[in-house]
mmCIF file of C-alpha atoms and ligand atoms in Angstrom:
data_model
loop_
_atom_site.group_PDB
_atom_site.id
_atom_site.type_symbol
_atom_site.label_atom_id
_atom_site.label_comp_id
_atom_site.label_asym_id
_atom_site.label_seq_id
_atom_site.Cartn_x
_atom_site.Cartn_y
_atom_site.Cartn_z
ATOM 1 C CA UNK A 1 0.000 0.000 0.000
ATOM 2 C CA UNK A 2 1.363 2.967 -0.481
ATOM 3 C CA UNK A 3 2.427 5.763 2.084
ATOM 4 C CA UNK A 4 -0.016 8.349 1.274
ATOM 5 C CA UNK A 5 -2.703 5.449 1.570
ATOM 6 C CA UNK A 6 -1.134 4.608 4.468
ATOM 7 C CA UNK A 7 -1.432 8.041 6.415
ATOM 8 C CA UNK A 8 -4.914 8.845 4.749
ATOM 9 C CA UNK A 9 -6.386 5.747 6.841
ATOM 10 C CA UNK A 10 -4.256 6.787 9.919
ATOM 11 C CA UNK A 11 -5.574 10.542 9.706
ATOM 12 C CA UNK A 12 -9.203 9.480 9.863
ATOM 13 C CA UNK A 13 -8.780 6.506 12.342
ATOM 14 C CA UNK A 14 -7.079 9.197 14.295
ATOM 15 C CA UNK A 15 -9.949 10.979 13.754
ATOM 16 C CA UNK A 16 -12.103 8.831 15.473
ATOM 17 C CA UNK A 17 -9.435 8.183 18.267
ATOM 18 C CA UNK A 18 -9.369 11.605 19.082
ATOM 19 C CA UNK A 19 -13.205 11.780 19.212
ATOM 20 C CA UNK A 20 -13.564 8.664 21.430
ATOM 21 C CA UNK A 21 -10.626 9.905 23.885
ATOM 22 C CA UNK A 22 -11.930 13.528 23.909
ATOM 23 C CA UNK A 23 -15.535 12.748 24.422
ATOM 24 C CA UNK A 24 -14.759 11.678 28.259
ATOM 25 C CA UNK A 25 -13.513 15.294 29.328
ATOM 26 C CA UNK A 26 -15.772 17.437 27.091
ATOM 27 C CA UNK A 27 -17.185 20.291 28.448
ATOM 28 C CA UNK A 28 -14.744 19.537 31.726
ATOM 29 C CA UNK A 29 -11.630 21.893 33.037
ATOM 30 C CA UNK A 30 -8.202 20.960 33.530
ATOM 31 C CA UNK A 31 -8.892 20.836 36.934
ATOM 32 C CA UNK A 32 -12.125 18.910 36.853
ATOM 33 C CA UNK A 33 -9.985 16.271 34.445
ATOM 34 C CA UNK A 34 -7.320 16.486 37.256
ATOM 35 C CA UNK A 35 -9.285 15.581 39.884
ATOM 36 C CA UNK A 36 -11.064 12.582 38.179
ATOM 37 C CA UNK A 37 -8.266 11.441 35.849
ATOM 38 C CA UNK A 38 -5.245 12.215 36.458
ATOM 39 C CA UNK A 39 -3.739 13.007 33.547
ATOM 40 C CA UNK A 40 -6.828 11.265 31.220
ATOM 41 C CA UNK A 41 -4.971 8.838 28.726
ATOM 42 C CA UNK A 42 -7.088 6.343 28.451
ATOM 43 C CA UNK A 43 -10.371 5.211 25.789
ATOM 44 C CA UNK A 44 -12.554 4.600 28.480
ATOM 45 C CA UNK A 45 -15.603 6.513 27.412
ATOM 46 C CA UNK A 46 -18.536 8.198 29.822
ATOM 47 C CA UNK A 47 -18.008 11.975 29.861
ATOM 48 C CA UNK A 48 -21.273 13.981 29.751
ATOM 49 C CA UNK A 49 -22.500 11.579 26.636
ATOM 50 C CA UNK A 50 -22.703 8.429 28.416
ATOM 51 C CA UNK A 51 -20.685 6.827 25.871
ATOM 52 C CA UNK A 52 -19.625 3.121 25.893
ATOM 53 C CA UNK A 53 -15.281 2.854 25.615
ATOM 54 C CA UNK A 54 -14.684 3.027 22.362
ATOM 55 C CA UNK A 55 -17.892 5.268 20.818
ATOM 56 C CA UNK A 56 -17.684 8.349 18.790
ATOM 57 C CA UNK A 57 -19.752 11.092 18.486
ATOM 58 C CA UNK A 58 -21.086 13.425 15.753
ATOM 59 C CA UNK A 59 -17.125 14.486 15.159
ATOM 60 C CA UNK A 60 -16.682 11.007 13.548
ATOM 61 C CA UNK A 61 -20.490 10.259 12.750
ATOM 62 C CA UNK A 62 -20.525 14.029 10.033
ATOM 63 C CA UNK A 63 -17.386 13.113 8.638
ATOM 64 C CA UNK A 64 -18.379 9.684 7.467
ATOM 65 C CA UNK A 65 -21.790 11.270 6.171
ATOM 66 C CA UNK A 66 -19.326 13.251 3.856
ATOM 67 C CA UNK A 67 -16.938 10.359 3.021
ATOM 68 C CA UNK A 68 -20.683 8.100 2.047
ATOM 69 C CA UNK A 69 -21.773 10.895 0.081
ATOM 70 C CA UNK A 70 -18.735 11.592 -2.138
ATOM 71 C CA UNK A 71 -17.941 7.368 -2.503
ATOM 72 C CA UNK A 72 -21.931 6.955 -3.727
ATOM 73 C CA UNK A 73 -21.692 9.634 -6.079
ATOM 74 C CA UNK A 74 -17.869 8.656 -7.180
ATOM 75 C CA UNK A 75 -17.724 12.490 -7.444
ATOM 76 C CA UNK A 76 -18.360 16.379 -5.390
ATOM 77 C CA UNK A 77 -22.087 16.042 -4.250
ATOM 78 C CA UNK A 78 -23.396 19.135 -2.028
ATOM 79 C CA UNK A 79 -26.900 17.462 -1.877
ATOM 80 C CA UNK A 80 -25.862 14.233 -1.513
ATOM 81 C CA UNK A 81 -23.462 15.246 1.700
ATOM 82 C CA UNK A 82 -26.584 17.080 3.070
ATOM 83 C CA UNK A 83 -29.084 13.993 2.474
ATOM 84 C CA UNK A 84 -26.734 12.164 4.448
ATOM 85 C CA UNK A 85 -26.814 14.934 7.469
ATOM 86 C CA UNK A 86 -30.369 14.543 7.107
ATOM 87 C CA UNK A 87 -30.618 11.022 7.588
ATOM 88 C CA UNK A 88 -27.697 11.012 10.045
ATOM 89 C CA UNK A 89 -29.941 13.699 11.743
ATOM 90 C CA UNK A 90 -32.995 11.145 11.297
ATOM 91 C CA UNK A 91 -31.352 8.578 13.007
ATOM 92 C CA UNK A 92 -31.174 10.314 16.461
ATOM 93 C CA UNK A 93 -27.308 11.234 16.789
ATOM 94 C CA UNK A 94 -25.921 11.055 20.450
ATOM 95 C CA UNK A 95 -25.140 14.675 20.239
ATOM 96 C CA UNK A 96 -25.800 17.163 17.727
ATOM 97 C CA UNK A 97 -24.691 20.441 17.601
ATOM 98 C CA UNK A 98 -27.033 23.613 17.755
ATOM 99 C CA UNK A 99 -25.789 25.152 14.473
ATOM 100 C CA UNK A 100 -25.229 21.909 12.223
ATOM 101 C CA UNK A 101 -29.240 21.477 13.407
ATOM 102 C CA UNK A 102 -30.382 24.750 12.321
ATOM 103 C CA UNK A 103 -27.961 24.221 8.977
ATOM 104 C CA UNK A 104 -29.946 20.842 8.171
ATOM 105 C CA UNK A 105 -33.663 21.691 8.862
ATOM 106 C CA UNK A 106 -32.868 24.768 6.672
ATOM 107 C CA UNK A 107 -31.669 21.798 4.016
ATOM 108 C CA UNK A 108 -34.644 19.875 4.728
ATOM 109 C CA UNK A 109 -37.635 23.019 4.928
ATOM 110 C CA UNK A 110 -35.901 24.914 1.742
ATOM 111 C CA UNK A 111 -33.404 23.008 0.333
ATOM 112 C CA UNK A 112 -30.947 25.489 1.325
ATOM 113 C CA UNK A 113 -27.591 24.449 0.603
ATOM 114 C CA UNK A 114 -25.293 27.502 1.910
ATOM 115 C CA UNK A 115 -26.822 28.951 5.327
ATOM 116 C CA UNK A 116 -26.859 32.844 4.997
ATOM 117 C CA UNK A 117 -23.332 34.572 6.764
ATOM 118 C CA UNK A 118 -23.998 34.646 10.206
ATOM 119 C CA UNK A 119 -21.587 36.252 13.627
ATOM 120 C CA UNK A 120 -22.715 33.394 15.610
ATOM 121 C CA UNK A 121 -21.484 30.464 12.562
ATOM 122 C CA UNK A 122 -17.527 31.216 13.882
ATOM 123 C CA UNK A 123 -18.333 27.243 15.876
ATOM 124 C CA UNK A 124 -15.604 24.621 15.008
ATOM 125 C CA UNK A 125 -18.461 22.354 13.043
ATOM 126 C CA UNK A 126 -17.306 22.911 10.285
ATOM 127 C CA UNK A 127 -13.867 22.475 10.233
ATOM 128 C CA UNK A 128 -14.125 18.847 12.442
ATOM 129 C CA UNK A 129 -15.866 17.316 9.619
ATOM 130 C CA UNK A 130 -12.989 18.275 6.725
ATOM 131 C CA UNK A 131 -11.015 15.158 6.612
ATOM 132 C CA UNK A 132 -13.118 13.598 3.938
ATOM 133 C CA UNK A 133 -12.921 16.663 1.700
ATOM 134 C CA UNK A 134 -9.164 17.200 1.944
ATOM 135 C CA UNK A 135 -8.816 13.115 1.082
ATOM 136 C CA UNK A 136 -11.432 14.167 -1.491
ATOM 137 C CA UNK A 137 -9.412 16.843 -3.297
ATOM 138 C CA UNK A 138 -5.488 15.542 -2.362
ATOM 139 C CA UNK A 139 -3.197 17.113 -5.109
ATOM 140 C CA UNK A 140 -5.562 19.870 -5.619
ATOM 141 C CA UNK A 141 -5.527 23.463 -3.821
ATOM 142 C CA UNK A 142 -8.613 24.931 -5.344
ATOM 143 C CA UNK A 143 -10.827 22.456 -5.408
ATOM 144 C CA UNK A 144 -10.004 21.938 -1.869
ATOM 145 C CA UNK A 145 -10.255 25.722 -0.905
ATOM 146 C CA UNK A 146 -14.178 25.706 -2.969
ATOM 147 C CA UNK A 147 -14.731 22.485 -1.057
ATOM 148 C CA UNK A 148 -13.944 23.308 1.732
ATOM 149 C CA UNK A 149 -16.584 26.070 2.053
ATOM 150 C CA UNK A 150 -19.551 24.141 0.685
ATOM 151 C CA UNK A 151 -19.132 21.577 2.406
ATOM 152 C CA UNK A 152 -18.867 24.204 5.653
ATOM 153 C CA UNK A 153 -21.530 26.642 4.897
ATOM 154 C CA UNK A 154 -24.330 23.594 4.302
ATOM 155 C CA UNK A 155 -24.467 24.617 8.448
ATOM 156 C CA UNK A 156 -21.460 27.352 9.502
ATOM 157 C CA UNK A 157 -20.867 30.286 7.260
ATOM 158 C CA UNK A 158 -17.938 32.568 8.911
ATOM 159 C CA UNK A 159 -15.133 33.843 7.495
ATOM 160 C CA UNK A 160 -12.873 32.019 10.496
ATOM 161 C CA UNK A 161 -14.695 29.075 10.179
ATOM 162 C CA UNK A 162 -13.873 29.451 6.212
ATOM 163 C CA UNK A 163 -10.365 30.338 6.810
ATOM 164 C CA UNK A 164 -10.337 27.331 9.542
ATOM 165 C CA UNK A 165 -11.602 24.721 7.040
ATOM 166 C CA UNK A 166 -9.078 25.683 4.360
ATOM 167 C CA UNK A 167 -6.037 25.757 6.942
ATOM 168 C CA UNK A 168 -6.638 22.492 8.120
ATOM 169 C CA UNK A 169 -7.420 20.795 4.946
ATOM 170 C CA UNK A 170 -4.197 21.929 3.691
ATOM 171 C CA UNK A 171 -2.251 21.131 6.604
ATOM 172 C CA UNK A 172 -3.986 17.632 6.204
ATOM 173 C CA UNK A 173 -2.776 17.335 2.566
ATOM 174 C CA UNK A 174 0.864 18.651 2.931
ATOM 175 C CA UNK A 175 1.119 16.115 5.857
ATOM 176 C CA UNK A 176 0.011 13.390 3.687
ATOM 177 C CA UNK A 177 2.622 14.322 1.380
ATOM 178 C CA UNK A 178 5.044 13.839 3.629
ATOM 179 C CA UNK A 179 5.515 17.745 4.468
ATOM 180 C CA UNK A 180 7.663 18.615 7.298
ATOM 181 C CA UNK A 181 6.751 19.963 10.889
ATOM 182 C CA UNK A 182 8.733 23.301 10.033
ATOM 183 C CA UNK A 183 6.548 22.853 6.708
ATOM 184 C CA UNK A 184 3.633 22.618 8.325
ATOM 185 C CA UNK A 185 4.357 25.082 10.782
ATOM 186 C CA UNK A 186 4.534 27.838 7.789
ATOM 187 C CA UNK A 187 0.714 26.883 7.260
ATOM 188 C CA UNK A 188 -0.337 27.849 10.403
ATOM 189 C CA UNK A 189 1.296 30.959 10.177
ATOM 190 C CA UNK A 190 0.079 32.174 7.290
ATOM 191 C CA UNK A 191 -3.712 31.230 8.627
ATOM 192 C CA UNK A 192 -2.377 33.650 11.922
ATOM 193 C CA UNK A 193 -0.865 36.670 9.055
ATOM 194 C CA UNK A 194 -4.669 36.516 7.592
ATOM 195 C CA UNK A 195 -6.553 36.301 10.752
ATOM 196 C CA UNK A 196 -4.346 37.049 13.797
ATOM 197 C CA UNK A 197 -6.721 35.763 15.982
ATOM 198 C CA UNK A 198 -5.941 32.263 15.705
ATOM 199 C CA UNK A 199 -2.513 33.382 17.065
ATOM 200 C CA UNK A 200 -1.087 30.527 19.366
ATOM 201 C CA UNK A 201 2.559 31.394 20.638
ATOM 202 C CA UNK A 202 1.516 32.290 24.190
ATOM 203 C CA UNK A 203 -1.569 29.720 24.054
ATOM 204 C CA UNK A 204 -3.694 30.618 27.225
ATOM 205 C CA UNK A 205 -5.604 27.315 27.717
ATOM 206 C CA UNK A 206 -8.888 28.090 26.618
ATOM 207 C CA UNK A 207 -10.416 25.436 24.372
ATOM 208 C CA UNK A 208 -13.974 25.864 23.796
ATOM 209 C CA UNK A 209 -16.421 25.590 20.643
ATOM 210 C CA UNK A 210 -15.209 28.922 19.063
ATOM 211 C CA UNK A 211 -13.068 28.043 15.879
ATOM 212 C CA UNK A 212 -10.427 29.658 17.065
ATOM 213 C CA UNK A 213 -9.875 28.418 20.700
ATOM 214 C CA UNK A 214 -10.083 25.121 18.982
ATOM 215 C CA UNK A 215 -7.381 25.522 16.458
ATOM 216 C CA UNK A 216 -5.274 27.490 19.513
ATOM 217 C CA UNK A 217 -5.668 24.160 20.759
ATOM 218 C CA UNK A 218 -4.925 21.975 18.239
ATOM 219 C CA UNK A 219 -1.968 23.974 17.269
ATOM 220 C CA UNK A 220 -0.385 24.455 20.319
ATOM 221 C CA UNK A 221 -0.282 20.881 21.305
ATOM 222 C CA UNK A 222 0.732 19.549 17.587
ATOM 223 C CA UNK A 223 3.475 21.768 17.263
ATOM 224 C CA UNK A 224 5.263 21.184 21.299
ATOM 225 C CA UNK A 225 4.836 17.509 21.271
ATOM 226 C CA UNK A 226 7.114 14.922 19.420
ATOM 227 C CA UNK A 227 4.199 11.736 19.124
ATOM 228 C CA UNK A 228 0.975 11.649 18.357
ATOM 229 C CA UNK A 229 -0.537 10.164 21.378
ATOM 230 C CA UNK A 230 1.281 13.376 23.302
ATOM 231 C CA UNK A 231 -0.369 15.289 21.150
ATOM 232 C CA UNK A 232 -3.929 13.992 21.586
ATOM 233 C CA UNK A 233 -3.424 13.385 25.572
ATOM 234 C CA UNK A 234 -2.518 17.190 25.812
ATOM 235 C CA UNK A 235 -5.251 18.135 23.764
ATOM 236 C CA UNK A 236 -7.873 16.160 25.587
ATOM 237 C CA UNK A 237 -6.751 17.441 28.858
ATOM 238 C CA UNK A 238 -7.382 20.860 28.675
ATOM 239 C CA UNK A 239 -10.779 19.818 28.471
ATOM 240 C CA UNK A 240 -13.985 22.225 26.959
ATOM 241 C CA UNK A 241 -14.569 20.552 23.105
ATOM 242 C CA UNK A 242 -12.196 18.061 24.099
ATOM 243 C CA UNK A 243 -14.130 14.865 21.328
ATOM 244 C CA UNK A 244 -13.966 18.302 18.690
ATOM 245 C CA UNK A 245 -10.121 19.428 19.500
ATOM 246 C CA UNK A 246 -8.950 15.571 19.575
ATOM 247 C CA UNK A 247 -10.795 14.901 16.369
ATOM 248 C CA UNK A 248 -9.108 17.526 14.802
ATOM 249 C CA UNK A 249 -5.728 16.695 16.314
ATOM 250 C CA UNK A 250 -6.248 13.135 15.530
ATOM 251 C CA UNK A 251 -6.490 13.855 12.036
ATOM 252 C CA UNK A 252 -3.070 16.567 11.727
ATOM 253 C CA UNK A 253 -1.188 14.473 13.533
ATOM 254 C CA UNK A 254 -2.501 10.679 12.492
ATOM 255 C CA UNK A 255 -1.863 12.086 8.645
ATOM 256 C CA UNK A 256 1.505 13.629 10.234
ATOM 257 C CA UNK A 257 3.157 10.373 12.041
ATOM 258 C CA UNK A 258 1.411 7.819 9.864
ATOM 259 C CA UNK A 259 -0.629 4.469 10.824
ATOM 260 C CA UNK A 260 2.589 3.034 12.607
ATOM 261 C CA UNK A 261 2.135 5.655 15.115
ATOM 262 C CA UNK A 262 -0.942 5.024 16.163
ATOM 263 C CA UNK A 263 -1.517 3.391 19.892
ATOM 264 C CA UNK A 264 -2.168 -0.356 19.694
ATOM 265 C CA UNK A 265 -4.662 0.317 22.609
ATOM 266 C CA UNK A 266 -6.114 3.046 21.717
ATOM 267 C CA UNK A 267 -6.969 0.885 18.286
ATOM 268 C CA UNK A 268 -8.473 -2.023 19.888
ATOM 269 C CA UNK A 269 -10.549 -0.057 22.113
ATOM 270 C CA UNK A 270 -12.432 1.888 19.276
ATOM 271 C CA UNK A 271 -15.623 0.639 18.202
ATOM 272 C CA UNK A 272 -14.334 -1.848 15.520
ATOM 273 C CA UNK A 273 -17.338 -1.254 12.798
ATOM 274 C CA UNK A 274 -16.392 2.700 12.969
ATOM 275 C CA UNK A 275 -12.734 1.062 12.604
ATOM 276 C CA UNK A 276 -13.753 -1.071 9.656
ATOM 277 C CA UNK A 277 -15.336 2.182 8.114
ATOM 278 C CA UNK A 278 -13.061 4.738 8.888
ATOM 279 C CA UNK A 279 -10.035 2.549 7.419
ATOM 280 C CA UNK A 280 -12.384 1.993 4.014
ATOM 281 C CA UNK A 281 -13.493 5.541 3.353
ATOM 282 C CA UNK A 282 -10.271 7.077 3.658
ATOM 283 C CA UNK A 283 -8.861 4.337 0.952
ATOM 284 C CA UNK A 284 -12.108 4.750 -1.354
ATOM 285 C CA UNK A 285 -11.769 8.987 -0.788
ATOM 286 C CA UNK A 286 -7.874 9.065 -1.592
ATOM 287 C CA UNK A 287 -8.720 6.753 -4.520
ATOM 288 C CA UNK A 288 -11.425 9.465 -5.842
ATOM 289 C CA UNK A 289 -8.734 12.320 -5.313
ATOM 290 C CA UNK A 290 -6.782 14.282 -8.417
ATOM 291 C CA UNK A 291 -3.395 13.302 -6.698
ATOM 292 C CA UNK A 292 -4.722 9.313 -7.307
ATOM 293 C CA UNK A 293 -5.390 10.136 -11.259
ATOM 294 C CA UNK A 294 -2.393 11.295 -11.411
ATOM 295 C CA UNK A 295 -0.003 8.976 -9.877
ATOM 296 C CA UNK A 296 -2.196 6.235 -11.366
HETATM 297 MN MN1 LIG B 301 -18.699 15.513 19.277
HETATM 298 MN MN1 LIG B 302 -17.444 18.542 20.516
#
């Protein structure tokens, strides 16, 4: 298989990791996760959710909506990706957030694809749902960028949450393609040069819903640790969207230190079908991507 295959499937099972790890301490504080934890390191589930070791939430459950969408179509598909909220939304989620709600009964009551620009859209649900679309669009900037903010605005329509979705896509890629940390580390900065508010050098802790606390988070951690379960135990330790801010870390750094990096327990603990999935999509999304026609 080869090595961009290879970190594609570790980037979304990381994913899901980072979901099922984070979901414990969400909504907690570093002191709350102190006092019940320790330092939380473990796939044990619980948290505010209930969850069983090993579940995911709407992190995981939104991205593979995407990654069904795109496979059934062989192809972009707005509608199809919202048809698959819809019946995701259908099915009684475990958690849902308030703004990907409003973005799908809008879908389902007027077919609206692209919710209307809105201050209160600058959430992180957007950009925790992008791994499919940068597998989607590998070897291809633009298509990622345009994307990128469809596949956003069907439910958050913000210029951070735009600028969030494109950052991370493309640091997604250019780890995929083997790009360095200092390489990667360029990417973030030019997200801070556009929109300084997503500045991270002097991170103060706070790690809530807001698109930019999140990627703070993200960020911070990713770039001071060396592994990528360091990375995803620091993340989910400072607690608030901890599932959101380890799915998003999972997928950096899984697409960063490949599949061999990944911890064996961690693995085994994750609900296997979501395993089974997760490992397929990212092969059958890669295989759909520009970079695949062209290295075929
Ligand atoms: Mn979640
Ligand atoms: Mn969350």
């Amino acid at each position: 298989m080869s090595e961009v295959l290879s970190r594609a499937q570790a980037a979304f099972l990381g994913l899901a990791l980072g979901d099922a790890l984070g979901a414990t301490t969400e909504f907690m504080t570093p002191a709350e996760i102190r006092a019940a934890h320790g330092v939380h390191r473990k796939i044990v589930g619980g948290g505010w959710l209930h969850l069983k070791p090993g579940q995911v939430t709407d992190d995981t459950e939104m991205s593979l909506c995407i990654a069904r969408a795109l496979v059934a179509a062989g192809g972009w598909d707005l509608a199809g990706i919202a048809e698959q909220f819809v019946a995701w939304m259908r099915a009684k989620p475990i958690d849902i957030g308030a703004t990907c709600r409003r973005g799908i009964r809008d879908y389902m009551h007027k077919g609206q694809l692209e919710t209307p620009a809105n201050d209160w859209d600058a959430g992180n649900g957007g950009v925790m749902r992008m791994l499919p679309v940068a597998l989607f669009t590998l070897g291809d900037g633009e298509l990622l960028a345009r994307c990128a903010l469809a596949q956003a605005r069907l439910t958050h329509h913000h210029p951070l949450s735009d600028a969030a979705c494109v950052a991370v896509g493309r640091l997604v890629q250019q780890a995929l393609l083997g790009a360095s940390r200092h390489q990667l580390h360029q990417v973030a900065r030019e997200l801070v040069a556009a929109h300084p508010n997503f500045r991270f050098t002097d991170y103060r802790g706070q790690a809530g819903g807001y698109v930019v606390e999140t990627l703070q988070t993200v960020f911070h951690y990713f770039f001071s640790t060396a592994t990528f379960e360091e990375c995803l135990i620091g993340v989910v330790n400072q607690g608030g969207d901890a599932d959101t801010t380890g799915a998003i870390a999972g997928m950096l750094a899984g697409a960063f230190y490949g599949a061999g990096e990944l911890p064996a327990v961690w693995l085994r603990r994750l609900d296997g079908a979501v395993r089974a999935e997760v490992t397929l999509r990212a092969a059958q999304l890669v295989g759909l991507s520009p970079w695949a026609r062209r290295s075929s």
